[in-house]
Coordinates of C-alpha atoms in Angstrom, one line a residue:
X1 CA 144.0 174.9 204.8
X2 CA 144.7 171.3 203.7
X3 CA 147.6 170.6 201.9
X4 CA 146.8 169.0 198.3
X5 CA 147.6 165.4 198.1
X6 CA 150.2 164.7 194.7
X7 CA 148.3 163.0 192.3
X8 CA 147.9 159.3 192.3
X9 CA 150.3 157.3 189.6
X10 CA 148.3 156.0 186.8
X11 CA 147.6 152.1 186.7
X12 CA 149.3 150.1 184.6
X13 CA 146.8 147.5 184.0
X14 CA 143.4 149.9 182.4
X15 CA 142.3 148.0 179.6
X16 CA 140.8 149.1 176.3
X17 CA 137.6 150.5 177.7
X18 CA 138.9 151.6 181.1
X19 CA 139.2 155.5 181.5
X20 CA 138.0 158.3 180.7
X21 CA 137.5 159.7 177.6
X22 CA 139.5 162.6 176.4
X23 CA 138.5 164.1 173.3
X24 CA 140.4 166.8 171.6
X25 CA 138.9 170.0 170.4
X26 CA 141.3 170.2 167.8
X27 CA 142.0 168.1 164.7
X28 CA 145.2 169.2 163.3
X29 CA 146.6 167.9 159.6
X30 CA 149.9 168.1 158.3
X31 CA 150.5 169.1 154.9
X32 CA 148.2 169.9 151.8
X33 CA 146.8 166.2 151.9
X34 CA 148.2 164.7 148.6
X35 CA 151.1 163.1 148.0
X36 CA 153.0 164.0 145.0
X37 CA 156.2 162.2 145.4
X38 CA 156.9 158.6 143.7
X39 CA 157.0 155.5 145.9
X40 CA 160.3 154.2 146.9
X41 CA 161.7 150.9 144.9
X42 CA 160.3 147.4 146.6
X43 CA 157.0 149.0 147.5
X44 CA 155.2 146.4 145.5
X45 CA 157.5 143.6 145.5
X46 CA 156.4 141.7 148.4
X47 CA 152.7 142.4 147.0
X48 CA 153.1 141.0 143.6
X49 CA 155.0 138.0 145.2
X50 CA 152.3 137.5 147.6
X51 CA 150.0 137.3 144.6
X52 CA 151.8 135.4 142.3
X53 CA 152.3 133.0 145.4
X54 CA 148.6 132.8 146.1
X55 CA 147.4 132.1 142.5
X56 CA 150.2 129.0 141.6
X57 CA 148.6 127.7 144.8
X58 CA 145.2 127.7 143.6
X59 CA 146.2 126.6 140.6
X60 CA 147.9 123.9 142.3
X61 CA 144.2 122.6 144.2
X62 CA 142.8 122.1 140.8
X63 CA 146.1 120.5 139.5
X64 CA 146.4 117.7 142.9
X65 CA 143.8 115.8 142.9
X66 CA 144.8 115.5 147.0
X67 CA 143.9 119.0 147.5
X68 CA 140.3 118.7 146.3
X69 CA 139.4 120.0 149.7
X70 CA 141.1 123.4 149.2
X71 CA 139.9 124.7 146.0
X72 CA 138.5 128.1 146.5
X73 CA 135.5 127.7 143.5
X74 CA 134.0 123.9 143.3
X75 CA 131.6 123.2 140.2
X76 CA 127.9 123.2 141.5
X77 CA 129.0 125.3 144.6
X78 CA 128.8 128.4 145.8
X79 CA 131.9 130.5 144.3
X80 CA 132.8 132.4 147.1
X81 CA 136.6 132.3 147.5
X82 CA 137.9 129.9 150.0
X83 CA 134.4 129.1 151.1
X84 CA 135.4 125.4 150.6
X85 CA 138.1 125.7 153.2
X86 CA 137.0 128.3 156.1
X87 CA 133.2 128.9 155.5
X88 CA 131.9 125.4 155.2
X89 CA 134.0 124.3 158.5
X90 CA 132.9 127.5 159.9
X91 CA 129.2 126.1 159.1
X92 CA 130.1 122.2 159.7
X93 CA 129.0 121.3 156.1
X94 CA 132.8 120.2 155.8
X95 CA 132.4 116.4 156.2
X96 CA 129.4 116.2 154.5
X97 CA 130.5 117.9 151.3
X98 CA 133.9 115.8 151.8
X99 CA 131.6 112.7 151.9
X100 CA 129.2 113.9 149.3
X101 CA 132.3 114.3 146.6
X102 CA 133.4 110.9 147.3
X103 CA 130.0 109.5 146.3
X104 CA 130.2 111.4 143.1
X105 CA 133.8 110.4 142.8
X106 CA 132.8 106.5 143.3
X107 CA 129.8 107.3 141.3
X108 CA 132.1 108.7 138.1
X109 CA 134.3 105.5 138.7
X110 CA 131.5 103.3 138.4
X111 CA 130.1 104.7 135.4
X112 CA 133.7 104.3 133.6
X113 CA 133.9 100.6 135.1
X114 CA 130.2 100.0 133.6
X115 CA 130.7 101.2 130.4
X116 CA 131.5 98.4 128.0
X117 CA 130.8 95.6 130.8
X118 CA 127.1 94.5 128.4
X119 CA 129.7 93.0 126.3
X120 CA 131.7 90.7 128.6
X121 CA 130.6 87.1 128.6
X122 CA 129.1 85.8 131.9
X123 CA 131.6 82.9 132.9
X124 CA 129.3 81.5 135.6
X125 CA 128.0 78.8 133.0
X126 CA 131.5 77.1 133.2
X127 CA 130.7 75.7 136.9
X128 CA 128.6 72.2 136.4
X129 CA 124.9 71.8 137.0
X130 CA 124.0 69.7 139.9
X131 CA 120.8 67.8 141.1
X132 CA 119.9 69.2 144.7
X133 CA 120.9 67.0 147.6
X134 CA 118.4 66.3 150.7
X135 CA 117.1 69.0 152.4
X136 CA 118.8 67.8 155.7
X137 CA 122.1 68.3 154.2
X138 CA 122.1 72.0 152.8
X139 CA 123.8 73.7 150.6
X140 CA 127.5 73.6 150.2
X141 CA 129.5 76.1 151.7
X142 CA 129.8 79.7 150.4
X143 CA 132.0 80.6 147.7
X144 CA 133.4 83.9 148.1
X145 CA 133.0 85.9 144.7
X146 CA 135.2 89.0 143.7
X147 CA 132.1 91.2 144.6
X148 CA 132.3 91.0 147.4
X149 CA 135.3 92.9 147.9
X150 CA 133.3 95.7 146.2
X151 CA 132.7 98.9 147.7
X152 CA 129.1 99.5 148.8
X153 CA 127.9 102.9 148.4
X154 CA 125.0 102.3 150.6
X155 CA 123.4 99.5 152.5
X156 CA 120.5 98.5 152.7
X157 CA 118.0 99.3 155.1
X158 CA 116.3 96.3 157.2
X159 CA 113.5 96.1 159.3
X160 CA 114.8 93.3 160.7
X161 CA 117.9 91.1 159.8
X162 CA 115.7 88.7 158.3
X163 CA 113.1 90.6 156.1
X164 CA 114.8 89.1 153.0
X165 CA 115.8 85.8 153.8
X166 CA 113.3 84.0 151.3
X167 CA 114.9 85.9 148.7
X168 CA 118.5 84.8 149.7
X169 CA 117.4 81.5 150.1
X170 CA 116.0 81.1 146.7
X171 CA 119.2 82.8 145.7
X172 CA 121.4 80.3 147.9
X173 CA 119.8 77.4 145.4
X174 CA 120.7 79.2 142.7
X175 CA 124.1 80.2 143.9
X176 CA 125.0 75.8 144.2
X177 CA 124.0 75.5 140.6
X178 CA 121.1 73.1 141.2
X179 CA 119.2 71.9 138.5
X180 CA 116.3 74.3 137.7
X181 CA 117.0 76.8 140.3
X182 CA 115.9 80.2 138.9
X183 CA 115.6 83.2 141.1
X184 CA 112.9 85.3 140.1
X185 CA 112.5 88.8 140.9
X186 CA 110.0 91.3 139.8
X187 CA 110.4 95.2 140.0
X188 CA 108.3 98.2 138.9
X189 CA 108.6 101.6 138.4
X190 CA 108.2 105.1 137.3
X191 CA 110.3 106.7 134.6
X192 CA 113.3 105.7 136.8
X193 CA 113.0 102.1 134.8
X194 CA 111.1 103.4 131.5
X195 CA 114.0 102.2 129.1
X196 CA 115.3 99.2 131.8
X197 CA 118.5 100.7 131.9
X198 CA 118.2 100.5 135.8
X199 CA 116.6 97.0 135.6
X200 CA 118.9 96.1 133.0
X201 CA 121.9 96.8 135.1
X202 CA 120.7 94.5 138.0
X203 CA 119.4 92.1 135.9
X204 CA 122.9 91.9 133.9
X205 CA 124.7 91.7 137.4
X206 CA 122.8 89.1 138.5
X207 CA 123.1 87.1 135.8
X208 CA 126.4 87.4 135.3
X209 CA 127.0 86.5 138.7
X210 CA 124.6 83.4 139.3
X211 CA 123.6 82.5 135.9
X212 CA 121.4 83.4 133.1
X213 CA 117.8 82.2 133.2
X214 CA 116.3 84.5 130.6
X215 CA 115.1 88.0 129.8
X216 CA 111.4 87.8 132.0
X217 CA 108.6 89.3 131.3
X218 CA 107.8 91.6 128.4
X219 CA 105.0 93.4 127.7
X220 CA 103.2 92.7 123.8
X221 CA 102.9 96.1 123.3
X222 CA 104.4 99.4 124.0
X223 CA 102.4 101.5 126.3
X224 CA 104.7 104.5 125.5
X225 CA 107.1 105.1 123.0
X226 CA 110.2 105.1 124.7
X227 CA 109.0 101.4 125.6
X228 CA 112.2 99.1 125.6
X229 CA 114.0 96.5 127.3
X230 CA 117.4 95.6 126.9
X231 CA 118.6 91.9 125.9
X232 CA 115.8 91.4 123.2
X233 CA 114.7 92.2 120.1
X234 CA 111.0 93.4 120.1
X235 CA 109.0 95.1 116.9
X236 CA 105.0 95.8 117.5
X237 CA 103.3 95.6 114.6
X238 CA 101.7 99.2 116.3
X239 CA 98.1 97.3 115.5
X240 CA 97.0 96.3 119.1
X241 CA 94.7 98.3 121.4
X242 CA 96.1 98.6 124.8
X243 CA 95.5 100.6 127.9
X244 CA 97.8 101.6 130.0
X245 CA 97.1 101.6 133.9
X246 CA 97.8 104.8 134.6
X247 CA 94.6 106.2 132.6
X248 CA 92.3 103.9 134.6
X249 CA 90.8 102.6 131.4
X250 CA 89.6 99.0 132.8
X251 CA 86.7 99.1 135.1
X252 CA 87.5 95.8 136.0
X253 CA 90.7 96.4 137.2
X254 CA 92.8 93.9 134.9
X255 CA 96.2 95.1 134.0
X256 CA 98.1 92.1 133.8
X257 CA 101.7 91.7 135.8
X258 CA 103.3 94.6 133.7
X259 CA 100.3 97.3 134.1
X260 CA 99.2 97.1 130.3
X261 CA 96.8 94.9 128.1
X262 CA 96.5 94.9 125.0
X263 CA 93.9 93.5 122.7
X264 CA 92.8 92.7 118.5
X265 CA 89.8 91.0 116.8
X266 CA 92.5 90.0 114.2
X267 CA 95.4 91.2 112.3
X268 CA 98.0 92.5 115.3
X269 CA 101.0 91.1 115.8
X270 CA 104.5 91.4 117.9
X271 CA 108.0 89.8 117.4
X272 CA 110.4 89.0 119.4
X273 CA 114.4 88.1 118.9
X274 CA 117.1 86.8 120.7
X275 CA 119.9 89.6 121.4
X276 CA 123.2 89.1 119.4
X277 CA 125.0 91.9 120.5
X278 CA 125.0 92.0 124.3
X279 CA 126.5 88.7 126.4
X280 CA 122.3 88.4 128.3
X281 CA 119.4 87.8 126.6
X282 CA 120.8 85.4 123.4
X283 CA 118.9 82.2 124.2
X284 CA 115.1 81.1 125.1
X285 CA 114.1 77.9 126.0
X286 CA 110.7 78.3 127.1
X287 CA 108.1 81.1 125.7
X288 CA 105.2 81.8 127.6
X289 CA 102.0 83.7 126.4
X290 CA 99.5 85.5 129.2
X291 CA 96.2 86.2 128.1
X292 CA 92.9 86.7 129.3
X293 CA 90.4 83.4 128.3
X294 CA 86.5 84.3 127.8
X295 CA 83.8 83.0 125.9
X296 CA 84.0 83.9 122.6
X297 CA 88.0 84.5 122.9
X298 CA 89.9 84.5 119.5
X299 CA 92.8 83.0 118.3
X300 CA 96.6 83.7 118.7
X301 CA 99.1 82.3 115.9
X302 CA 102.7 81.6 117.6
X303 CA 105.4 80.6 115.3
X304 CA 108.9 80.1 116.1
X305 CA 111.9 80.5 113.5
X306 CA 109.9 81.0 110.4
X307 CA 108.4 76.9 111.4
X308 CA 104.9 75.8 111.0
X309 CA 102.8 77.9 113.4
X310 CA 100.7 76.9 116.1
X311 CA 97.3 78.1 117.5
X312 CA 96.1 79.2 120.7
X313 CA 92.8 79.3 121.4
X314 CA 91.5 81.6 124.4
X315 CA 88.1 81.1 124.3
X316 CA 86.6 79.8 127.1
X317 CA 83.4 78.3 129.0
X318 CA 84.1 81.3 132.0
X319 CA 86.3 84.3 131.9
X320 CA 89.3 84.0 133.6
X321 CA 93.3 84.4 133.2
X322 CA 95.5 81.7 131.6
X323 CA 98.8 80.5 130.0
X324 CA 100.0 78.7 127.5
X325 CA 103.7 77.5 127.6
X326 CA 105.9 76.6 124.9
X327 CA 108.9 74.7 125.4
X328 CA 112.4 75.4 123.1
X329 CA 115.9 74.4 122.3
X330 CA 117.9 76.7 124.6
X331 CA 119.3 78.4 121.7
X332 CA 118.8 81.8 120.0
X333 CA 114.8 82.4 118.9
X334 CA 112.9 84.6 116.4
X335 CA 109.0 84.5 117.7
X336 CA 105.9 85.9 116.3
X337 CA 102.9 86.1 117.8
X338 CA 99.4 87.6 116.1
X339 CA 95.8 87.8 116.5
X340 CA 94.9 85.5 114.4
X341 CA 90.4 86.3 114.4
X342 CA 88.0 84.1 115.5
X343 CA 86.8 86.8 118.3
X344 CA 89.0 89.5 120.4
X345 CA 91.6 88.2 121.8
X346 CA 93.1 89.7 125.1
X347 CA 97.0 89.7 126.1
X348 CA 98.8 90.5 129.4
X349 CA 102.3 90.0 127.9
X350 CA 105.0 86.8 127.9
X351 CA 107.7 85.7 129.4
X352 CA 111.2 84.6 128.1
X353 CA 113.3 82.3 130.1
X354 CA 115.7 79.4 130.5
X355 CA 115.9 76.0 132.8
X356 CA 118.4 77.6 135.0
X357 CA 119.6 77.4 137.2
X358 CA 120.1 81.4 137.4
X359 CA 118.2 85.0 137.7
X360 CA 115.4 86.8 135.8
X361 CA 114.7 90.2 136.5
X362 CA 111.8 91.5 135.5
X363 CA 111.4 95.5 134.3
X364 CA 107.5 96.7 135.0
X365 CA 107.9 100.2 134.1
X366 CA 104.9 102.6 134.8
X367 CA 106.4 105.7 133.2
X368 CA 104.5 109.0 134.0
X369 CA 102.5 106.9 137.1
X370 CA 102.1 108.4 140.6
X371 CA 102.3 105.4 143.3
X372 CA 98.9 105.4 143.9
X373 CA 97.7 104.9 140.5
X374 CA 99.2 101.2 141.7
X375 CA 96.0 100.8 143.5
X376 CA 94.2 100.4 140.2
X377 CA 94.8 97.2 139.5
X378 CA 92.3 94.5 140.8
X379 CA 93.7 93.1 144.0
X380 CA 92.4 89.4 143.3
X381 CA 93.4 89.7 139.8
X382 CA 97.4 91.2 140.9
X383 CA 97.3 88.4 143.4
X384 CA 96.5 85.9 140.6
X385 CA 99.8 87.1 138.3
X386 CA 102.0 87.8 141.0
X387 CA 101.8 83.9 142.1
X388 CA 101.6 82.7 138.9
X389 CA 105.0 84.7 138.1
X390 CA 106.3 83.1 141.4
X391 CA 108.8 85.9 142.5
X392 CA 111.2 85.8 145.2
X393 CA 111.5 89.6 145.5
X394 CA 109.2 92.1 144.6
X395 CA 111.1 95.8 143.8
X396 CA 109.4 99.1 144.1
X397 CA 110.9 102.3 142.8
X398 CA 108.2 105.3 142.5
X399 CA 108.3 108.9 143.8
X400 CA 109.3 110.9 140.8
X401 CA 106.4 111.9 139.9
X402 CA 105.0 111.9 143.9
X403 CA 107.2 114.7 144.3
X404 CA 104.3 116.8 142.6
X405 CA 102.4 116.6 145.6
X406 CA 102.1 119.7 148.2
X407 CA 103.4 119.1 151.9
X408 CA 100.2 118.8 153.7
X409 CA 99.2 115.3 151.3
X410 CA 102.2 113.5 152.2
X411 CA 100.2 111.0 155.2
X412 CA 97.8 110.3 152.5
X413 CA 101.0 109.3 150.1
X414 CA 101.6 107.3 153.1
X415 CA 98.6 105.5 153.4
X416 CA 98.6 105.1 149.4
X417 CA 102.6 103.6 149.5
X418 CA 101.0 101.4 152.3
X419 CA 98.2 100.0 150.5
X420 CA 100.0 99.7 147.3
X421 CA 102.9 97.4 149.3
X422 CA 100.4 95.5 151.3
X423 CA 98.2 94.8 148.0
X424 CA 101.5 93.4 146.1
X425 CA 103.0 91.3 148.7
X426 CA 100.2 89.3 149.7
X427 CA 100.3 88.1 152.9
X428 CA 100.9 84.1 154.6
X429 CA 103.3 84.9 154.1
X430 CA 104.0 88.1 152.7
X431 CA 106.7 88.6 149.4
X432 CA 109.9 89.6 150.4
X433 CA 110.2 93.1 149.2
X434 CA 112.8 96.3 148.4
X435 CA 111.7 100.0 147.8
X436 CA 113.9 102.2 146.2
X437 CA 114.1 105.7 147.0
X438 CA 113.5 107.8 144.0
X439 CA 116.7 110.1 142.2
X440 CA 117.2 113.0 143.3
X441 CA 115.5 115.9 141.6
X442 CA 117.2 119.4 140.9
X443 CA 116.2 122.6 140.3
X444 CA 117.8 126.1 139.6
X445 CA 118.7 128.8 141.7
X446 CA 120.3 131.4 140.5
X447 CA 123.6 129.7 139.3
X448 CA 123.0 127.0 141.7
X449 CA 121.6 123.6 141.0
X450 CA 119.8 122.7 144.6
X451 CA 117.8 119.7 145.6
X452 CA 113.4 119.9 145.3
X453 CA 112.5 120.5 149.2
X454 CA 110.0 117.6 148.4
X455 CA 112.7 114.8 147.6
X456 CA 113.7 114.8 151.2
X457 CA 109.8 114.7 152.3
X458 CA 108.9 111.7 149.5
X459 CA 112.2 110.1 150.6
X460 CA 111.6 110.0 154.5
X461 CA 108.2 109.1 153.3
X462 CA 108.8 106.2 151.7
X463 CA 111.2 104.9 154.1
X464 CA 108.9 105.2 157.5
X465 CA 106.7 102.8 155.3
X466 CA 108.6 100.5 153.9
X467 CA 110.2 99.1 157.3
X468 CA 106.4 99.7 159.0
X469 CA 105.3 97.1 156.0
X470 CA 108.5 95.1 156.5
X471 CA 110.0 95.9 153.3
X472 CA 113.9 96.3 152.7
X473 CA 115.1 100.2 151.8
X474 CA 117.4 101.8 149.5
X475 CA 118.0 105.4 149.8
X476 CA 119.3 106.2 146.8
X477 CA 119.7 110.0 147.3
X478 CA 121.8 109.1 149.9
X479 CA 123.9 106.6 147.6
X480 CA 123.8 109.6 144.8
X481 CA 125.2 111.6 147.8
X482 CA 122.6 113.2 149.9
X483 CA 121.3 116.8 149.7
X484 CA 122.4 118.8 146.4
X485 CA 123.3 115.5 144.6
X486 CA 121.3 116.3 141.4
X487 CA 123.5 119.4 141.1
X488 CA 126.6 117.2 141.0
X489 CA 125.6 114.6 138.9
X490 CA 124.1 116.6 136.4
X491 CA 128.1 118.1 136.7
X492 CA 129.7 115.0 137.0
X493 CA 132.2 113.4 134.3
X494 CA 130.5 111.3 132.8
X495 CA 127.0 113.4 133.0
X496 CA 125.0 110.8 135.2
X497 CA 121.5 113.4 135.2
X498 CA 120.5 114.3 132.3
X499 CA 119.4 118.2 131.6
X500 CA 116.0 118.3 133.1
X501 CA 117.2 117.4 136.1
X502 CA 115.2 115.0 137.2
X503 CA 116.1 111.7 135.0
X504 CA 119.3 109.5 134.8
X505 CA 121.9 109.5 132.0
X506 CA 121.8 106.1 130.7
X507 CA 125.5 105.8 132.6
X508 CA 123.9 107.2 135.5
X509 CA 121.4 104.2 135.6
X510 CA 123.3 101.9 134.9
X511 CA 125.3 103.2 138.2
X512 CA 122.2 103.1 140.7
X513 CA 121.3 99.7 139.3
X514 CA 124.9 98.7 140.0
X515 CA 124.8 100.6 143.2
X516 CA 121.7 98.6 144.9
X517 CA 123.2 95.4 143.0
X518 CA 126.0 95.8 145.4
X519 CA 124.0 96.3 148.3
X520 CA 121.7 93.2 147.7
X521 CA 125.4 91.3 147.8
X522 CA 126.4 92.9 150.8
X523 CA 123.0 91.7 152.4
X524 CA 123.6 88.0 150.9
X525 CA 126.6 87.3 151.5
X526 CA 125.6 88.4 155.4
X527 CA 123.0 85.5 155.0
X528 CA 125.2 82.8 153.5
X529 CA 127.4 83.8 157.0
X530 CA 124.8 83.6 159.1
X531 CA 123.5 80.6 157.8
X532 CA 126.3 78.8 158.2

């Protein structure tokens, strides 16, 4: 018989799942179950502490302005508590909601800065006029300007480092003060521009930087009501026939430079005034009238200041477009212009400028167009105006409506964007150009305000083509803040998107128009550098 061996000492290193099971066949309570007795003193204490702690420090994120980052519900995001602070960074959405609320918060800063600048007087007129030297020689060193030390929201996009050096150069004449050195520069657009308060906003900064060489181009009548440009005074006597490019109403393709015509056998008329109010816009010193000349053309009355008026005629031996300048005191202006019979009489639109030297910025807006409706126009007849308007830079900024589109027709936007950039800018050698990335759209979910998935498709879109065509890019949803950025605009203080979701505020225009003002500098003043 063998003797049994003592049993061996347990180990001292079994961990949680090491052993074997013992289960009881007994569960054994103590007591009835309740607890009828009161709880001692202090059971609380360190509770209601802990609580009272934990809400003055919440209280505290919303009170510091440094602990932004901490604050457990964020207008616009998703109030879960302390998602801000463990769930984003468990996700790694940390930095990029960080560096999203600093574009709003340099947005919102912006938009207060912006707010009463219409009514500062531009003091680049104080620095002297000058006759351009020799070519050989150049132009004299930069001048730094306070600008500069601006910050830029978002930079530009190139497709190469010198896809908008004819723009800077033109700019660079301007910039000396030579004699008769304006810097033109044309953009259209969607509803982004409708009212030109995005326009406006470069055109004001340009102007107030370089100099003020008139309001541009102005359509002479409204294709939409909420038709408007800021810096003049414009009444239409309502009598004129137009058509407006987007319904494809001209088989023959001629829309003028601003996507309109508009026409009378006699009797229509439109007026327009030199602006008191704001510091652009107050004086004209040459008036020019775009029409369409054709046998049997009418007649167009133009009076300035009440004076003795003068006739055009715009009948012709062959059909073709023409001009007829006028030449003013550079001084305020009250100008009429009717269709005075005689036949129909045909008009693209007129421009208002000065001698220079400084910058005119033109507003084309196409409210309610998709890009491709762009492709419309007669591409001998665009090619015609465009030249004749002579612009340095040529400024796109569609997609809003694009965004209506489904997935699968996005290459054929592509192509469209293509043509419409390729049709614009000519070529030998092609316009300098910028596209601008539309705003970014919202909609609702739930309590949430989240961005269209399509705004990230148009955007990507829009960029792939604009460096293929050799165009400069802006994203502005990136500049607004990326992905969600309608959400906190619309939130934003001021409001920078208005309800719908989908348009600007008119501070939140003037911000993106400040906002891609600031890039353009950034670019320029990397030319003047690199020029020497």
């Amino acid at each position: 018989m063998v003797a049994a061996s003592p049993p061996s000492p347990a180990p001292t290193d079994l961990g949680l799942l090491d052993g074997d099971e013992v289960v009881s066949p007994e569960i054994v309570l103590d007591g009835d179950g309740f607890d009828t007795g009161s709880y001692p003193p202090g059971t609380f204490r360190k509770i209601v502490s802990g609580m009272i702690t934990l809400a003055i420090l919440i209280a505290a994120t919303y009170l510091v302005p440094q602990w932004h980052w901490a604050r457990p519900w964020v207008t616009g995001k998703d109030p879960a508590l302390f998602w801000n602070i463990i769930g984003r960074e468990l996700l790694g959405e940390g930095q990029a909601t960080d560096a999203a609320e600093l574009k709003v918060e340099q947005a919102e800063r912006l938009a207060v800065a912006l707010a009463n600048d219409d009514d500062e007087v531009p003091v680049v007129e104080a620095r002297p006029v000058i006759e351009p030297p020799p070519v050989a020689e150049g132009p004299p060193p930069y001048e730094p300007h306070p600008d500069d030390d601006e910050p830029v929201p978002q930079s530009l996009e190139l497709p190469s480092p010198t896809a908008l050096d004819p723009f800077y150069a033109a700019l660079t004449r301007t910039d000396a003060r030579y004699a008769g050195a304006v810097t033109r520069v044309t953009q259209w657009g969607d509803s982004a521009i409708a009212n030109d308060n995005v326009s406006s906003a470069m055109r004001f900064a340009m102007q107030r930087r370089f100099g003020d060489a008139g309001h541009g181009f102005h359509l002479p009548s409204k294709p939409f009501a909420s038709y408007r440009h800021r810096g003049i005074k414009f009444t239409d006597g309502e009598d004129w026939q137009r058509c407006f490019i987007i319904g494809k109403c001209r088989r023959d393709g001629h829309y003028g430079l601003g996507g309109t015509v508009a026409w009378s056998a006699g009797g229509a008329q439109s007026r327009w005034r030199s602006e008191k109010k704001l510091a652009f816009g107050r004086k004209v010193s040459r008036f020019e009238v775009w029409y369409h000349a054709r046998p049997k053309g009418g007649r167009l009355r133009l009076r300035v200041d009440r004076g003795e008026p003068q006739i055009i005629e715009t009948a012709a031996e062959t059909a073709a477009d023409a001009w007829h300048t006028v030449t003013l005191t550079d001084e305020a202006h009250d100008i009429e212009l009717r269709a005075a019979g005689g036949g129909r009489v045909q008009l693209y639109g007129v421009v208002l400028e000065r001698e220079g030297p400084g910058v005119v910025w033109d507003g084309m807006a196409q409210q309610g167009a998709f890009t491709s409706r762009m492709l419309y126009f007669d591409p001998d007849h665009l090619r015609g105006q465009i030249d004749h308007r002579d612009p340095a830079l040529l400024v796109f900024m569609f997609g809003g409506n694009d965004l209506m589109i489904s997935a699968s027709k996005v290459p054929r936007y592509e192509r469209d964007f293509a043509a419409v950039l390729q049709s614009f800018r000519g070529a030998d050698p092609a316009r300098a150009c910028l596209v601008m990335a539309p705003v970014d759209h919202g909609q609702r979910e739930g309590h949430r305000i989240i961005s269209r998935p399509m705004v990230a498709r148009i955007v990507e879109a829009q960029r792939k083509v604009a460096l293929a065509e050799g165009c400069a890019f802006f994203d502005t949803v990136a500049a607004m803040g990326g992905e969600g950025s309608a959400g906190r605009w619309r939130k934003s203080k001021p409001a920078l998107l208005s309800g719908d979701l989908a348009h600007l505020t008119f501070a939140g225009q003037k911000v993106i128009g400040q906002m891609a003002y600031l890039a353009l500098m950034e670019g320029y003043v990397a030319y003047r550098k690199r020029e020497g």
